Amino acid sequence: MLTKTELSNYCNEAREKYLPHISIDCVVFGFHEGMLKVLLLETKNQEEYYLPGGFLQKVEPIENAANRILKERTGLDDIFLKQFYVFGDPDRSKEHFDLYKEMLPENENWFANRFLTIGYYALVDFFDVDPTPDQFSISCNWVDLNQLPKLGLDHANIINTALGTLRVQLNYQPIGYNLMPKLFTMPELQKLYETILDKKLDRRNFQRRMLGFGILTKAEETRKGGAHKAPYLYSFDMENYKAALTAGLKGGW
Amino acid sequence: MLTKTELSNYCNEAREKYLPHISIDCVVFGFHEGMLKVLLLETKNQEEYYLPGGFLQKVEPIENAANRILKERTGLDDIFLKQFYVFGDPDRSKEHFDLYKEMLPENENWFANRFLTIGYYALVDFFDVDPTPDQFSISCNWVDLNQLPKLGLDHANIINTALGTLRVQLNYQPIGYNLMPKLFTMPELQKLYETILDKKLDRRNFQRRMLGFGILTKAEETRKGGAHKAPYLYSFDMENYKAALTAGLKGGW
DNA sequence: ACAAAAGTGTTTGATATACACCCATGT
DNA sequence: ACATGGGTGTATATCAAACACTTTTGT
């Protein structure tokens, strides 16, 4: 738990360094064991979970801020980040204010203000990252989208909106590329699509269509060790992938 | 031209009423004579044109603010508005600051700050609105997208981004409905699509596909007075239209 | 009568959908 | 041997693309 002095120091520092009223929150998606997961922080102060978020420095481009914040709070660096919406209900940060209002007078309390938050979503290779909590957090963990804990502020809503965006953009953004490991099997990729779209897809048609895009390279090897026939491994052909996406992968599922 | 006193009063009022660092700008699209147009204001202070924009009141939902601002600055009321992006380059409002910095000391100057702006786009029936400039503007006029004048700040960029969004969302949002008058002909609707997509479409295939969606109602009457064969008039069937859009009008052009 | 715009229908190719059989692997 | 998941092929329906002729209207 923060002491009053710590909180006071933090507020003073924040007032100096950051723009007031504006924050950034990141929804980091990962894909593991056939499930979509998001990175959540558990704060020291509360029993609640939060999206990794932070504030915008006074002369800092928003994109940079989003990357910096994600790095600071989770250790993740150099990943695909995309702005998707601004959440600005006047009451959305009230809860945060309430929490601290006993400890500091209103005019000294950085949180005693309305905050708009700019939502970014990120897509990462689950196995390629090592989530590390920052000093304000007990833990930084992957949580299954279907088993979200109680979330602070309006963060549940932010996650849902991000997921909706993901669905719509599945045909326009390199979503598969960023979420899958370097090598993956066709059934694994299909599982990702099925999870995002929340819909079963036909195995054979999925494969034909994916291969038809010409964005996948079939590897020599197969994924050994499974209990059944060893599936082939694929990787994304970055060249063709980017080209195909700018044109838009036409047709919806 | 604003006097120093007027500017000073405005700044004091703004500081009291609005959140700092945040603005809203609206790109209002209309369709007239086969051309996409946007509403621009010509300011009294400068020889430049601006998007209708304004600030967010301290306890006001963003959506409400966007509607209020549009009403205040252009007279337009109760129209389709949709948030599409936040523009936050630290230098984007520098120009505005430079303009006023001679007149007021920096700490009294509301504009001497960084502003992020939340972009909204609006779609209106050209004939159904009566653009009216506010007290800060000489004029409020429709301008052809292909003949944009010199625009202040980063407003040219905001317009381009809005147009890009329009293109992508053509299959997901009720774009036709909001831009067309109650009754319209098939060639008129086609012209709208062609203008937004910047692409020629086949007359017959367009008609078949549009009718195939089941969102149009054919009227008895035809559009008389044209120099040639009188085209039929159509209107949108709001019920089916909404239903079709939630499912997404599948397939791209 | 003719030019220009609008209405309508048909053919063709591509793509989505549905479905069935064979193959490899661990138990 | 068999259950399970993975690989592959084919027939069918649906839709997009390309294209031509007829109708209406003002000049």
Coordinates of C-alpha atoms (C1' of nucleotides) in Angstrom, one line a residue:
Chain A
M1 CA 0.0 0.0 0.0
L2 CA 1.2 3.5 -0.8
T3 CA 1.9 5.8 2.1
K4 CA 0.6 9.3 2.1
T5 CA 4.1 10.6 1.4
E6 CA 4.7 8.3 -1.5
L7 CA 1.4 9.3 -3.0
S8 CA 2.1 13.0 -2.5
N9 CA 5.5 12.6 -4.2
Y10 CA 4.0 10.8 -7.0
C11 CA 1.4 13.4 -7.6
N12 CA 3.9 16.2 -7.5
E13 CA 6.1 14.5 -10.0
A14 CA 3.2 13.6 -12.2
R15 CA 1.9 17.2 -12.3
E16 CA 5.3 18.3 -13.5
K17 CA 5.9 15.6 -16.1
Y18 CA 2.6 14.7 -17.6
L19 CA -0.4 16.3 -19.3
P20 CA -3.4 16.3 -17.0
H21 CA -6.7 14.6 -17.9
I22 CA -5.2 12.2 -20.4
S23 CA -4.1 8.7 -20.0
I24 CA -3.2 5.7 -22.2
D25 CA -4.3 2.1 -21.6
C26 CA -3.0 -0.9 -23.5
V27 CA -4.8 -4.1 -24.2
V28 CA -2.1 -6.6 -24.9
F29 CA -3.4 -9.7 -26.6
G30 CA -1.6 -13.0 -26.6
F31 CA -2.6 -16.4 -27.8
H32 CA -1.8 -19.5 -25.8
E33 CA -3.2 -23.0 -25.6
G34 CA -6.1 -22.1 -27.9
M35 CA -7.1 -19.2 -25.8
L36 CA -6.9 -15.4 -26.3
K37 CA -5.3 -13.8 -23.2
V38 CA -4.7 -10.2 -22.1
L39 CA -2.0 -8.9 -19.9
L40 CA -3.2 -7.5 -16.6
L41 CA -1.5 -5.9 -13.7
E42 CA -2.5 -6.5 -10.1
T43 CA -1.9 -3.3 -8.1
K44 CA -0.4 -3.2 -4.7
N45 CA -3.0 -0.8 -3.4
Q46 CA -6.1 -2.7 -4.3
E47 CA -7.3 -6.2 -4.9
E48 CA -8.2 -5.3 -8.4
Y49 CA -6.7 -5.8 -11.8
Y50 CA -5.8 -3.2 -14.3
L51 CA -4.7 -2.8 -17.9
P52 CA -1.1 -1.5 -18.2
G53 CA -1.6 2.2 -18.5
G54 CA 0.0 5.5 -17.8
F55 CA 0.3 9.1 -18.7
L56 CA 1.4 11.2 -21.6
Q57 CA 4.5 13.4 -21.1
K58 CA 4.1 17.0 -21.9
V59 CA 6.0 16.9 -25.2
E60 CA 5.7 13.3 -26.3
P61 CA 4.0 11.9 -29.3
I62 CA 1.1 9.6 -28.3
E63 CA 2.6 6.6 -30.1
N64 CA 5.8 7.0 -28.2
A65 CA 4.0 7.3 -25.0
A66 CA 2.1 4.1 -25.6
N67 CA 5.3 2.2 -26.3
R68 CA 7.1 3.7 -23.3
I69 CA 4.2 3.0 -20.9
L70 CA 4.0 -0.6 -22.0
K71 CA 7.7 -1.0 -21.6
E72 CA 7.7 0.6 -18.1
R73 CA 4.8 -1.3 -16.8
T74 CA 5.2 -4.8 -18.3
G75 CA 8.7 -4.9 -19.7
L76 CA 7.4 -5.5 -23.2
D77 CA 9.3 -3.7 -25.9
D78 CA 9.1 -3.0 -29.6
I79 CA 5.7 -4.5 -30.3
F80 CA 2.8 -3.8 -32.6
L81 CA 0.6 -1.2 -31.0
K82 CA -2.4 0.4 -32.5
Q83 CA -4.7 3.2 -31.3
F84 CA -8.4 2.1 -31.4
Y85 CA -10.6 4.4 -29.3
V86 CA -10.8 7.1 -26.7
F87 CA -12.9 6.5 -23.6
G88 CA -14.2 9.7 -22.1
D89 CA -17.1 9.2 -19.8
P90 CA -16.8 11.9 -17.2
D91 CA -17.3 9.3 -14.4
R92 CA -14.9 6.7 -15.7
S93 CA -12.1 7.6 -13.4
K94 CA -14.2 8.5 -10.4
E95 CA -13.4 5.3 -8.7
H96 CA -9.7 6.0 -8.8
F97 CA -10.3 9.4 -7.3
D98 CA -12.5 8.0 -4.5
L99 CA -9.7 5.7 -3.5
Y100 CA -7.2 8.4 -2.9
K101 CA -9.3 11.2 -1.8
E102 CA -9.0 10.4 1.9
M103 CA -5.2 10.6 1.7
L104 CA -4.6 13.9 -0.1
P105 CA -6.6 17.2 -0.4
E106 CA -8.2 17.5 -3.7
N107 CA -6.0 20.2 -5.1
E108 CA -2.9 18.2 -4.5
N109 CA -4.4 15.0 -5.8
W110 CA -3.4 14.2 -9.3
F111 CA -6.2 11.5 -9.5
A112 CA -8.9 13.9 -8.4
N113 CA -9.5 14.9 -12.0
R114 CA -11.4 13.6 -14.9
F115 CA -9.3 11.4 -17.2
L116 CA -9.8 10.5 -20.8
T117 CA -8.0 7.4 -21.8
I118 CA -6.7 6.6 -25.2
G119 CA -7.0 2.9 -25.9
Y120 CA -4.2 1.0 -27.7
Y121 CA -4.2 -2.7 -28.5
A122 CA -1.1 -4.7 -28.8
L123 CA -0.5 -8.2 -30.3
V124 CA 2.4 -10.3 -29.2
D125 CA 3.8 -13.7 -29.5
F126 CA 3.0 -15.3 -26.2
F127 CA 6.3 -17.2 -26.0
D128 CA 8.4 -14.2 -27.1
V129 CA 7.6 -12.0 -24.1
D130 CA 8.5 -12.0 -20.5
P131 CA 5.9 -9.9 -18.6
T132 CA 7.5 -8.2 -15.7
P133 CA 5.5 -6.1 -13.2
D134 CA 6.6 -2.6 -12.4
Q135 CA 7.0 -1.1 -8.9
F136 CA 3.4 -0.4 -8.5
S137 CA 2.2 -3.9 -9.2
I138 CA 2.3 -7.2 -7.5
S139 CA 2.0 -9.2 -10.7
C140 CA 1.8 -8.9 -14.4
N141 CA 0.0 -11.9 -15.8
W142 CA -1.8 -13.3 -18.7
V143 CA -5.5 -13.8 -18.1
D144 CA -7.9 -15.8 -20.2
L145 CA -10.4 -13.5 -21.9
N146 CA -13.2 -15.7 -20.8
Q147 CA -12.1 -15.7 -17.2
L148 CA -11.5 -12.0 -16.5
P149 CA -11.2 -11.1 -12.8
K150 CA -12.9 -7.9 -11.5
L151 CA -11.3 -5.1 -13.3
G152 CA -10.8 -1.5 -12.1
L153 CA -12.4 1.6 -13.7
D154 CA -13.9 0.9 -17.1
H155 CA -11.2 -1.5 -18.1
A156 CA -13.5 -4.4 -18.8
N157 CA -15.3 -2.2 -21.3
I158 CA -11.9 -1.2 -22.9
I159 CA -11.0 -4.8 -23.3
N160 CA -14.3 -5.6 -25.0
T161 CA -14.0 -2.7 -27.4
A162 CA -10.5 -3.8 -28.2
L163 CA -11.7 -7.3 -29.0
G164 CA -14.5 -5.9 -31.2
T165 CA -11.8 -3.9 -33.1
L166 CA -9.7 -7.0 -33.5
R167 CA -12.6 -8.8 -35.1
V168 CA -13.4 -6.1 -37.5
Q169 CA -9.7 -5.6 -38.4
L170 CA -8.9 -9.3 -38.8
N171 CA -8.9 -8.8 -42.6
Y172 CA -7.0 -5.5 -42.6
Q173 CA -4.2 -5.8 -40.0
P174 CA -1.4 -8.3 -39.6
I175 CA -3.1 -9.8 -36.7
G176 CA -2.0 -13.4 -37.3
Y177 CA 1.6 -12.4 -37.8
N178 CA 1.9 -10.7 -34.5
L179 CA 0.1 -13.2 -32.4
M180 CA 1.7 -16.4 -33.7
P181 CA 5.2 -17.7 -33.0
K182 CA 7.6 -17.8 -35.9
L183 CA 6.6 -21.3 -36.7
F184 CA 3.1 -22.6 -36.3
T185 CA 0.8 -25.2 -37.7
M186 CA -2.3 -24.6 -39.7
P187 CA -4.6 -25.9 -37.0
E188 CA -3.0 -23.5 -34.6
L189 CA -3.6 -20.6 -36.8
Q190 CA -7.1 -21.7 -37.4
K191 CA -7.7 -21.9 -33.7
L192 CA -6.6 -18.2 -33.4
Y193 CA -9.1 -17.1 -36.0
E194 CA -11.8 -19.2 -34.4
T195 CA -11.0 -17.7 -31.0
I196 CA -11.1 -14.1 -32.2
L197 CA -14.2 -14.6 -34.3
D198 CA -15.8 -16.9 -31.8
K199 CA -16.9 -19.1 -34.5
K200 CA -16.0 -22.6 -35.8
L201 CA -14.4 -22.7 -39.2
D202 CA -14.0 -25.5 -41.7
R203 CA -10.6 -27.0 -41.5
R204 CA -10.1 -27.7 -45.2
N205 CA -11.6 -24.4 -46.4
F206 CA -9.6 -22.5 -43.9
Q207 CA -6.4 -24.0 -45.2
R208 CA -7.2 -23.5 -48.8
R209 CA -8.0 -19.9 -48.2
M210 CA -5.0 -19.1 -46.1
L211 CA -2.7 -20.8 -48.6
G212 CA -4.5 -19.0 -51.4
F213 CA -3.4 -15.6 -50.0
G214 CA 0.1 -16.7 -50.6
I215 CA 1.3 -15.3 -47.4
L216 CA 2.5 -18.5 -45.8
T217 CA 5.7 -20.4 -46.3
K218 CA 5.5 -24.2 -45.6
A219 CA 8.5 -25.4 -43.7
E220 CA 10.2 -28.8 -44.2
E221 CA 9.7 -29.9 -40.7
T222 CA 6.6 -31.0 -38.9
R223 CA 5.5 -30.5 -35.3
K224 CA 6.7 -33.7 -33.7
G225 CA 5.5 -35.0 -30.3
G226 CA 1.8 -34.6 -30.8
A227 CA -0.3 -37.6 -30.1
H228 CA -1.3 -37.9 -33.7
K229 CA -0.2 -37.2 -37.2
A230 CA 2.5 -34.5 -37.2
P231 CA 1.2 -31.3 -38.8
Y232 CA 3.4 -29.2 -41.0
L233 CA 4.9 -26.0 -39.7
Y234 CA 4.4 -22.7 -41.5
S235 CA 5.8 -19.2 -41.2
F236 CA 4.6 -15.9 -42.5
D237 CA 6.1 -14.5 -45.7
M238 CA 6.5 -11.0 -44.5
E239 CA 6.8 -9.5 -48.0
N240 CA 3.6 -11.0 -49.4
Y241 CA 1.8 -10.6 -46.1
K242 CA 2.3 -6.8 -46.0
A243 CA 1.3 -6.5 -49.6
A244 CA -1.8 -8.6 -49.1
L245 CA -2.9 -6.5 -46.1
T246 CA -2.6 -3.2 -47.8
A247 CA -4.9 -4.4 -50.4
G248 CA -7.1 -5.9 -47.7
L249 CA -7.7 -9.6 -47.4
K250 CA -11.0 -9.5 -49.1
G251 CA -14.1 -11.4 -48.1
G252 CA -15.3 -11.9 -44.6
W253 CA -15.6 -15.2 -42.8
Chain B
M1 CA -9.8 40.4 -35.8
L2 CA -9.9 39.7 -32.1
T3 CA -8.7 42.4 -29.8
K4 CA -6.4 41.7 -27.0
T5 CA -9.2 42.1 -24.5
E6 CA -11.5 39.8 -26.3
L7 CA -8.8 37.2 -26.5
S8 CA -8.0 37.6 -22.9
N9 CA -11.7 37.2 -21.9
Y10 CA -12.0 34.2 -24.1
C11 CA -9.0 32.6 -22.5
N12 CA -10.2 33.2 -19.0
E13 CA -13.6 31.8 -19.8
A14 CA -12.1 28.8 -21.5
R15 CA -9.8 28.0 -18.7
E16 CA -12.8 27.9 -16.4
K17 CA -15.1 25.9 -18.6
Y18 CA -13.1 23.5 -20.5
L19 CA -10.5 20.7 -20.0
P20 CA -7.1 21.9 -21.1
H21 CA -5.1 20.1 -23.8
I22 CA -8.0 18.5 -25.4
S23 CA -10.1 19.5 -28.4
I24 CA -12.6 18.0 -30.8
D25 CA -12.7 18.5 -34.5
C26 CA -15.5 17.4 -36.8
V27 CA -15.2 16.5 -40.4
V28 CA -18.7 16.9 -41.8
F29 CA -19.2 15.2 -45.1
G30 CA -21.9 16.1 -47.6
F31 CA -22.6 14.9 -51.1
H32 CA -23.6 17.3 -53.8
E33 CA -23.5 17.3 -57.6
G34 CA -21.5 14.1 -57.6
M35 CA -18.9 15.5 -55.3
L36 CA -17.9 14.8 -51.7
K37 CA -17.7 18.0 -49.7
V38 CA -16.7 19.0 -46.2
L39 CA -17.8 21.9 -44.1
L40 CA -15.2 24.4 -43.4
L41 CA -15.1 27.6 -41.4
E42 CA -13.2 30.7 -42.4
T43 CA -12.0 32.4 -39.3
K44 CA -12.1 36.2 -38.8
N45 CA -8.6 36.3 -37.5
Q46 CA -6.8 34.6 -40.4
E47 CA -7.1 33.9 -44.0
E48 CA -7.2 30.2 -43.3
Y49 CA -9.9 27.6 -43.1
Y50 CA -10.6 25.3 -40.3
L51 CA -12.7 22.3 -39.4
P52 CA -15.5 23.1 -37.0
G53 CA -14.0 22.3 -33.6
G54 CA -14.0 23.2 -30.0
F55 CA -13.3 22.1 -26.5
L56 CA -14.6 19.6 -24.0
Q57 CA -16.5 20.9 -21.0
K58 CA -15.1 19.7 -17.7
V59 CA -17.9 17.3 -17.0
E60 CA -19.3 16.5 -20.4
P61 CA -19.3 13.2 -22.2
I62 CA -17.2 13.3 -25.4
E63 CA -20.1 12.4 -27.7
N64 CA -22.2 15.2 -26.2
A65 CA -19.4 17.6 -26.7
A66 CA -18.9 16.7 -30.3
N67 CA -22.6 17.3 -31.0
R68 CA -22.7 20.5 -29.0
I69 CA -19.6 21.9 -30.8
L70 CA -21.0 21.1 -34.2
K71 CA -24.3 22.8 -33.3
E72 CA -22.5 25.9 -31.9
R73 CA -20.1 26.3 -34.8
T74 CA -22.2 25.3 -37.8
G75 CA -25.8 25.3 -36.7
L76 CA -26.1 21.6 -37.5
D77 CA -28.1 19.5 -35.1
D78 CA -28.9 15.9 -34.4
I79 CA -26.7 14.3 -37.0
F80 CA -24.7 11.0 -37.3
L81 CA -21.3 11.6 -35.6
K82 CA -18.6 9.0 -35.1
Q83 CA -15.3 9.2 -33.4
F84 CA -12.5 8.0 -35.6
Y85 CA -9.0 9.0 -34.3
V86 CA -7.0 11.1 -31.9
F87 CA -4.3 13.4 -33.3
G88 CA -1.6 14.1 -30.8
D89 CA 1.6 15.2 -32.4
P90 CA 3.1 17.6 -29.8
D91 CA 3.7 20.2 -32.5
R92 CA 0.2 20.1 -34.1
S93 CA -1.2 23.2 -32.3
K94 CA 2.1 25.2 -32.4
E95 CA 0.8 27.3 -35.2
H96 CA -2.2 28.4 -33.2
F97 CA 0.0 29.3 -30.3
D98 CA 2.4 31.3 -32.5
L99 CA -0.5 33.3 -33.7
Y100 CA -1.6 34.6 -30.3
K101 CA 1.6 34.6 -28.5
E102 CA 2.3 38.3 -29.2
M103 CA -1.0 39.3 -27.7
L104 CA -1.0 37.5 -24.3
P105 CA 1.7 36.3 -21.9
E106 CA 2.1 32.6 -22.1
N107 CA 0.6 31.8 -18.8
E108 CA -2.6 33.6 -19.6
N109 CA -2.8 32.2 -23.1
W110 CA -5.2 29.3 -23.4
F111 CA -3.7 28.4 -26.8
A112 CA -0.1 28.3 -25.5
N113 CA -0.5 24.7 -24.7
R114 CA -0.3 21.4 -26.5
F115 CA -3.7 20.1 -27.7
L116 CA -4.7 16.7 -28.6
T117 CA -7.7 16.6 -30.8
I118 CA -10.3 13.9 -31.0
G119 CA -11.5 13.5 -34.6
Y120 CA -15.2 12.9 -35.3
Y121 CA -16.7 12.5 -38.7
A122 CA -20.3 13.4 -39.6
L123 CA -22.4 12.5 -42.5
V124 CA -25.3 14.7 -43.5
D125 CA -27.8 15.1 -46.2
F126 CA -26.5 18.1 -48.1
F127 CA -30.0 19.5 -48.7
D128 CA -31.2 19.0 -45.2
V129 CA -28.8 21.3 -43.5
D130 CA -28.3 25.0 -43.4
P131 CA -24.7 25.8 -42.4
T132 CA -24.4 28.9 -40.3
P133 CA -21.1 30.4 -39.2
D134 CA -20.7 31.2 -35.5
Q135 CA -19.3 34.5 -34.1
F136 CA -15.7 33.6 -34.7
S137 CA -16.2 32.8 -38.4
I138 CA -16.8 34.8 -41.5
S139 CA -18.3 31.9 -43.3
C140 CA -19.3 28.2 -43.0
N141 CA -19.2 26.6 -46.4
W142 CA -19.2 23.4 -48.2
V143 CA -15.9 22.8 -50.0
D144 CA -15.1 20.1 -52.6
L145 CA -12.7 17.6 -51.3
N146 CA -10.6 17.9 -54.4
Q147 CA -10.3 21.6 -54.1
L148 CA -9.4 22.1 -50.5
P149 CA -8.0 25.6 -49.6
K150 CA -5.1 26.0 -47.3
L151 CA -6.1 24.6 -44.0
G152 CA -5.0 25.5 -40.5
L153 CA -3.1 23.3 -38.1
D154 CA -3.1 19.6 -39.2
H155 CA -6.7 19.8 -40.4
A156 CA -5.8 18.6 -43.9
N157 CA -4.4 15.5 -42.4
I158 CA -7.5 15.1 -40.2
I159 CA -9.7 15.3 -43.3
N160 CA -7.6 12.7 -45.1
T161 CA -7.8 10.3 -42.2
A162 CA -11.5 10.7 -42.0
L163 CA -11.9 9.9 -45.7
G164 CA -9.8 6.8 -45.2
T165 CA -12.0 5.7 -42.4
L166 CA -15.1 6.3 -44.5
R167 CA -13.7 4.0 -47.2
V168 CA -12.9 1.2 -44.8
Q169 CA -16.3 1.6 -43.0
L170 CA -18.4 1.8 -46.2
N171 CA -19.5 -1.8 -45.6
Y172 CA -20.1 -1.4 -41.8
Q173 CA -21.7 2.0 -41.3
P174 CA -24.9 3.5 -42.6
I175 CA -22.9 5.8 -44.8
G176 CA -25.3 5.8 -47.7
Y177 CA -28.3 6.5 -45.5
N178 CA -26.9 9.5 -43.8
L179 CA -25.4 11.2 -46.9
M180 CA -28.3 10.7 -49.3
P181 CA -31.6 12.6 -49.3
K182 CA -34.8 10.7 -48.4
L183 CA -35.4 9.9 -52.0
F184 CA -32.7 9.3 -54.5
T185 CA -32.0 7.4 -57.7
M186 CA -29.7 4.4 -58.2
P187 CA -27.2 6.4 -60.3
E188 CA -27.0 9.0 -57.6
L189 CA -26.2 6.4 -54.9
Q190 CA -23.7 4.8 -57.2
K191 CA -22.0 8.2 -57.7
L192 CA -21.6 8.5 -53.9
Y193 CA -20.0 5.1 -53.7
E194 CA -17.7 5.9 -56.6
T195 CA -16.7 9.2 -55.1
I196 CA -15.9 7.7 -51.7
L197 CA -14.0 4.8 -53.2
D198 CA -12.5 6.9 -56.0
K199 CA -13.3 4.1 -58.4
K200 CA -15.7 3.5 -61.3
L201 CA -18.3 0.8 -60.7
D202 CA -20.4 -1.1 -63.1
R203 CA -23.9 0.3 -63.3
R204 CA -25.7 -3.1 -63.6
N205 CA -23.7 -4.9 -61.0
F206 CA -24.0 -2.1 -58.6
Q207 CA -27.7 -2.1 -58.9
R208 CA -28.0 -5.8 -58.5
R209 CA -25.9 -5.9 -55.5
M210 CA -27.6 -2.9 -53.8
L211 CA -31.0 -4.4 -54.4
G212 CA -29.7 -7.8 -53.2
F213 CA -29.0 -6.3 -49.8
G214 CA -32.8 -5.7 -49.5
I215 CA -32.2 -2.4 -47.8
L216 CA -33.8 -0.2 -50.5
T217 CA -37.5 0.5 -51.2
K218 CA -38.4 1.4 -54.8
A219 CA -40.8 4.3 -55.0
E220 CA -43.6 4.6 -57.5
E221 CA -42.4 7.9 -58.9
T222 CA -39.4 8.6 -61.1
R223 CA -37.2 11.6 -61.0
K224 CA -38.8 13.8 -63.7
G225 CA -37.1 16.8 -65.4
G226 CA -33.8 15.1 -66.3
A227 CA -32.8 15.4 -69.9
H228 CA -33.2 11.7 -70.4
K229 CA -35.0 8.6 -69.3
A230 CA -36.5 9.2 -65.9
P231 CA -34.8 7.1 -63.2
Y232 CA -36.7 5.5 -60.4
L233 CA -36.6 6.9 -56.9
Y234 CA -35.5 4.8 -53.9
S235 CA -35.5 5.2 -50.2
F236 CA -33.7 3.3 -47.5
D237 CA -35.6 0.7 -45.5
M238 CA -34.3 1.6 -42.1
E239 CA -35.3 -1.7 -40.5
N240 CA -33.4 -3.9 -42.9
Y241 CA -30.6 -1.4 -43.3
K242 CA -29.7 -1.5 -39.7
A243 CA -29.9 -5.3 -39.5
A244 CA -27.8 -5.6 -42.6
L245 CA -25.1 -3.3 -41.2
T246 CA -24.8 -5.0 -37.9
A247 CA -24.0 -8.2 -39.8
G248 CA -21.7 -6.2 -42.1
L249 CA -22.3 -5.8 -45.8
K250 CA -20.0 -8.6 -46.8
G251 CA -17.6 -8.4 -49.6
G252 CA -15.5 -5.5 -50.7
W253 CA -15.9 -3.6 -53.9
Chain C
dA1 C1' -34.1 10.9 -85.6
dC2 C1' -30.7 10.9 -82.5
dA3 C1' -27.9 11.4 -78.4
dA4 C1' -27.5 10.4 -73.8
dA5 C1' -28.9 8.3 -69.7
dA6 C1' -31.5 4.5 -67.5
dG7 C1' -33.6 -0.1 -67.3
dT8 C1' -32.8 -5.0 -67.6
dG9 C1' -30.7 -10.0 -68.6
dT10 C1' -27.1 -13.5 -69.6
dT11 C1' -22.8 -15.7 -69.7
dT12 C1' -18.5 -16.8 -67.4
dG13 C1' -15.2 -17.3 -63.9
dA14 C1' -13.9 -17.2 -59.2
dT15 C1' -14.7 -18.2 -54.6
dA16 C1' -17.2 -20.0 -50.6
dT17 C1' -19.4 -24.0 -48.8
dA18 C1' -20.2 -28.6 -47.9
dC19 C1' -18.6 -32.9 -47.6
dA20 C1' -15.5 -37.9 -47.6
dC21 C1' -11.5 -40.3 -47.7
dC22 C1' -6.7 -41.5 -46.6
dC23 C1' -2.6 -41.0 -43.6
dA24 C1' 0.3 -40.8 -39.5
dT25 C1' 1.0 -41.4 -34.6
dG26 C1' 0.6 -42.7 -29.6
dT27 C1' -1.9 -45.6 -26.8
Chain D
dA1 C1' -6.1 -52.1 -34.0
dC2 C1' -8.0 -48.1 -33.2
dA3 C1' -9.0 -43.5 -32.0
dT4 C1' -7.7 -39.1 -33.0
dG5 C1' -6.1 -35.4 -35.4
dG6 C1' -4.1 -33.9 -39.8
dG7 C1' -3.5 -33.9 -44.9
dT8 C1' -5.9 -33.6 -49.3
dG9 C1' -9.6 -33.4 -53.3
dT10 C1' -14.2 -32.7 -55.5
dA11 C1' -18.8 -31.3 -56.5
dT12 C1' -22.1 -27.5 -55.9
dA13 C1' -23.9 -23.1 -55.1
dT14 C1' -23.3 -18.5 -54.9
dC15 C1' -21.6 -14.2 -56.2
dA16 C1' -18.7 -10.9 -58.8
dA17 C1' -17.3 -9.4 -63.4
dA18 C1' -17.9 -8.5 -68.0
dC19 C1' -20.8 -7.4 -71.4
dA20 C1' -25.2 -5.8 -75.0
dC21 C1' -29.6 -4.6 -76.0
dT22 C1' -33.8 -2.0 -75.3
dT23 C1' -36.5 2.0 -73.4
dT24 C1' -37.3 6.7 -72.4
dT25 C1' -36.8 11.6 -72.9
dG26 C1' -35.3 16.3 -74.5
dT27 C1' -33.5 18.6 -78.4

